[in-house]
């Protein structure tokens, strides 16, 4: 039996998570539900959802940090490639040098 897949929408997932946390908090605040045996299950579920929300926030911060490090690394890479281009240009002008490394290795 094939399962249906749906495109992941991060905004929808966040809204859904917040909605479920709110629903459980309202349910647990109900006095009639306080004596129910399902209360422990709901409290455990609420705790897991809150930890999931905290994990999501931590991952978003980590993701931003990784993206920034990636952009910095790409900028540094580009600077070094420009320097390599200049060095190869000097070598090509000074000597009969027909095999340039930069276009072959980096497809630049």
Coordinates of N, CA, C and O in Angstrom, one line a residue, residues 15-78:
X15 N 2.2 26.6 12.9 CA 0.9 26.9 13.3 C 0.2 25.7 13.9 O -0.5 25.8 14.9
X16 N 0.3 24.6 13.2 CA -0.3 23.3 13.7 C 0.2 23.0 15.1 O -0.6 22.6 16.0
X17 N 1.5 23.1 15.3 CA 2.1 22.7 16.6 C 1.6 23.7 17.7 O 1.2 23.2 18.8
X18 N 1.5 25.0 17.4 CA 1.0 25.9 18.4 C -0.4 25.7 18.7 O -0.9 25.8 19.8
X19 N -1.2 25.3 17.7 CA -2.6 25.0 17.9 C -2.8 23.8 18.8 O -3.7 23.8 19.7
X20 N -2.1 22.8 18.5 CA -2.2 21.6 19.4 C -1.7 21.8 20.8 O -2.4 21.3 21.7
X21 N -0.7 22.6 21.0 CA -0.3 22.9 22.4 C -1.4 23.7 23.1 O -1.7 23.4 24.2
X22 N -1.9 24.7 22.4 CA -3.0 25.5 22.9 C -4.2 24.6 23.3 O -4.8 24.8 24.4
X23 N -4.6 23.7 22.4 CA -5.7 22.8 22.7 C -5.5 21.9 23.9 O -6.4 21.8 24.7
X24 N -4.3 21.4 24.0 CA -4.0 20.6 25.2 C -4.0 21.4 26.5 O -4.5 20.9 27.5
X25 N -3.5 22.6 26.4 CA -3.5 23.4 27.6 C -4.9 23.8 28.1 O -5.2 23.8 29.3
X26 N -5.8 24.0 27.1 CA -7.2 24.3 27.4 C -7.8 23.1 28.0 O -8.6 23.1 29.0
X27 N -7.6 21.9 27.4 CA -8.1 20.7 27.9 C -7.7 20.4 29.3 O -8.5 20.0 30.2
X28 N -6.4 20.6 29.6 CA -5.9 20.3 30.9 C -6.4 21.3 32.0 O -6.4 21.0 33.2
X29 N -6.8 22.5 31.6 CA -7.3 23.5 32.5 C -8.7 23.2 32.9 O -9.2 23.8 33.9
X30 N -9.4 22.3 32.2 CA -10.8 22.0 32.4 C -10.9 21.1 33.7 O -10.2 20.1 33.9
X31 N -11.7 21.5 34.7 CA -11.8 20.9 36.0 C -12.4 19.5 35.8 O -12.0 18.6 36.6
X32 N -13.3 19.2 34.9 CA -13.9 17.9 34.7 C -12.8 16.9 34.2 O -12.8 15.7 34.5
X33 N -11.9 17.4 33.4 CA -10.9 16.6 32.8 C -9.8 16.3 33.9 O -9.0 15.3 33.7
X34 N -9.7 17.1 34.9 CA -8.7 16.9 35.9 C -8.7 15.6 36.6 O -7.6 15.0 37.0
X35 N -9.9 15.0 36.7 CA -10.0 13.7 37.4 C -9.8 12.5 36.4 O -9.8 11.4 36.8
X36 N -9.8 12.8 35.2 CA -9.8 11.8 34.1 C -8.4 11.0 34.1 O -7.4 11.6 34.5
X37 N -8.5 9.8 33.8 CA -7.3 9.0 33.7 C -6.4 9.3 32.5 O -5.3 9.0 32.4
X38 N -7.0 10.0 31.5 CA -6.3 10.4 30.3 C -5.4 11.6 30.5 O -4.6 12.0 29.7
X39 N -5.6 12.2 31.7 CA -4.8 13.5 32.0 C -3.3 13.2 31.9 O -2.6 14.1 31.4
X40 N -2.8 12.1 32.5 CA -1.4 11.9 32.4 C -0.9 11.7 31.0 O 0.2 12.2 30.7
X41 N -1.7 11.1 30.2 CA -1.3 11.0 28.8 C -1.2 12.3 28.1 O -0.3 12.7 27.3
X42 N -2.2 13.2 28.4 CA -2.2 14.5 27.8 C -1.1 15.4 28.3 O -0.5 16.1 27.5
X43 N -0.8 15.2 29.6 CA 0.3 16.0 30.1 C 1.6 15.6 29.5 O 2.5 16.4 29.2
X44 N 1.8 14.3 29.3 CA 3.1 13.8 28.6 C 3.1 14.3 27.2 O 4.2 14.7 26.7
X45 N 2.0 14.3 26.5 CA 2.0 14.7 25.1 C 2.3 16.2 25.1 O 3.0 16.7 24.2
X46 N 1.7 17.0 26.0 CA 1.9 18.4 26.0 C 3.4 18.7 26.3 O 4.0 19.6 25.7
X47 N 4.0 18.0 27.2 CA 5.4 18.1 27.5 C 6.3 17.9 26.3 O 7.2 18.6 25.9
X48 N 5.9 16.8 25.5 CA 6.7 16.5 24.3 C 6.5 17.6 23.2 O 7.5 17.9 22.6
X49 N 5.3 18.1 23.1 CA 5.1 19.1 22.1 C 5.9 20.4 22.5 O 6.4 21.1 21.6
X50 N 5.9 20.7 23.8 CA 6.6 21.9 24.2 C 8.1 21.7 23.9 O 8.8 22.7 23.5
X51 N 8.7 20.5 24.2 CA 10.1 20.3 23.9 C 10.4 20.3 22.4 O 11.4 20.8 22.0
X52 N 9.4 19.9 21.6 CA 9.5 19.9 20.2 C 9.6 21.4 19.7 O 10.4 21.7 18.9
X53 N 8.8 22.2 20.3 CA 8.8 23.7 20.0 C 10.1 24.3 20.3 O 10.7 25.0 19.6
X54 N 10.7 23.9 21.5 CA 12.0 24.5 22.0 C 13.1 24.0 21.0 O 14.0 24.7 20.7
X55 N 13.0 22.7 20.6 CA 14.0 22.2 19.7 C 13.9 22.9 18.4 O 15.0 23.2 17.8
X56 N 12.7 23.2 17.9 CA 12.6 23.9 16.6 C 13.2 25.3 16.7 O 13.9 25.7 15.7
X57 N 13.1 26.0 17.8 CA 13.7 27.3 17.9 C 15.2 27.2 17.9 O 15.9 27.9 17.3
X58 N 15.7 26.2 18.7 CA 17.2 26.0 18.7 C 17.7 25.6 17.3 O 18.8 26.1 16.9
X59 N 17.0 24.8 16.6 CA 17.4 24.4 15.2 C 17.4 25.6 14.3 O 18.3 25.7 13.4
X60 N 16.4 26.5 14.4 CA 16.4 27.7 13.6 C 17.6 28.6 13.8 O 18.2 29.1 12.8
X61 N 17.9 28.7 15.1 CA 19.1 29.5 15.4 C 20.4 28.9 14.8 O 21.2 29.5 14.2
X62 N 20.5 27.6 15.0 CA 21.6 26.8 14.5 C 21.7 26.9 12.9 O 22.8 27.1 12.3
X63 N 20.5 26.8 12.3 CA 20.5 26.9 10.8 C 21.0 28.2 10.3 O 21.7 28.3 9.4
X64 N 20.5 29.3 11.0 CA 21.0 30.7 10.6 C 22.5 30.8 10.8 O 23.2 31.4 9.9
X65 N 23.0 30.2 11.9 CA 24.5 30.2 12.1 C 25.2 29.5 11.0 O 26.2 30.0 10.5
X66 N 24.7 28.3 10.6 CA 25.3 27.5 9.6 C 25.3 28.3 8.2 O 26.3 28.3 7.5
X67 N 24.2 28.9 7.9 CA 24.1 29.6 6.7 C 25.1 30.8 6.6 O 25.7 31.0 5.6
X68 N 25.2 31.5 7.8 CA 26.2 32.6 7.8 C 27.6 32.1 7.6 O 28.4 32.6 6.8
X69 N 28.0 30.9 8.2 CA 29.3 30.4 8.1 C 29.5 29.9 6.6 O 30.6 30.1 6.1
X70 N 28.5 29.4 6.0 CA 28.6 29.0 4.6 C 28.8 30.2 3.7 O 29.7 30.1 2.8
X71 N 28.1 31.3 3.9 CA 28.3 32.4 3.1 C 29.7 33.0 3.3 O 30.4 33.4 2.3
X72 N 30.2 33.0 4.5 CA 31.6 33.5 4.8 C 32.6 32.6 4.1 O 33.5 33.1 3.4
X73 N 32.4 31.3 4.1 CA 33.3 30.3 3.5 C 33.3 30.5 2.0 O 34.3 30.5 1.3
X74 N 32.1 30.8 1.4 CA 32.0 31.0 -0.1 C 32.7 32.3 -0.5 O 33.4 32.3 -1.5
X75 N 32.6 33.3 0.3 CA 33.2 34.6 0.0 C 34.7 34.4 0.1 O 35.5 34.9 -0.8
X76 N 35.2 33.7 1.1 CA 36.7 33.4 1.2 C 37.2 32.6 0.0 O 38.2 32.9 -0.5
X77 N 36.4 31.6 -0.4 CA 36.7 30.8 -1.5 C 36.9 31.6 -2.8 O 37.8 31.5 -3.6
X78 N 35.9 32.5 -3.0 CA 35.9 33.4 -4.2 C 37.2 34.3 -4.2 O 37.8 34.6 -5.2

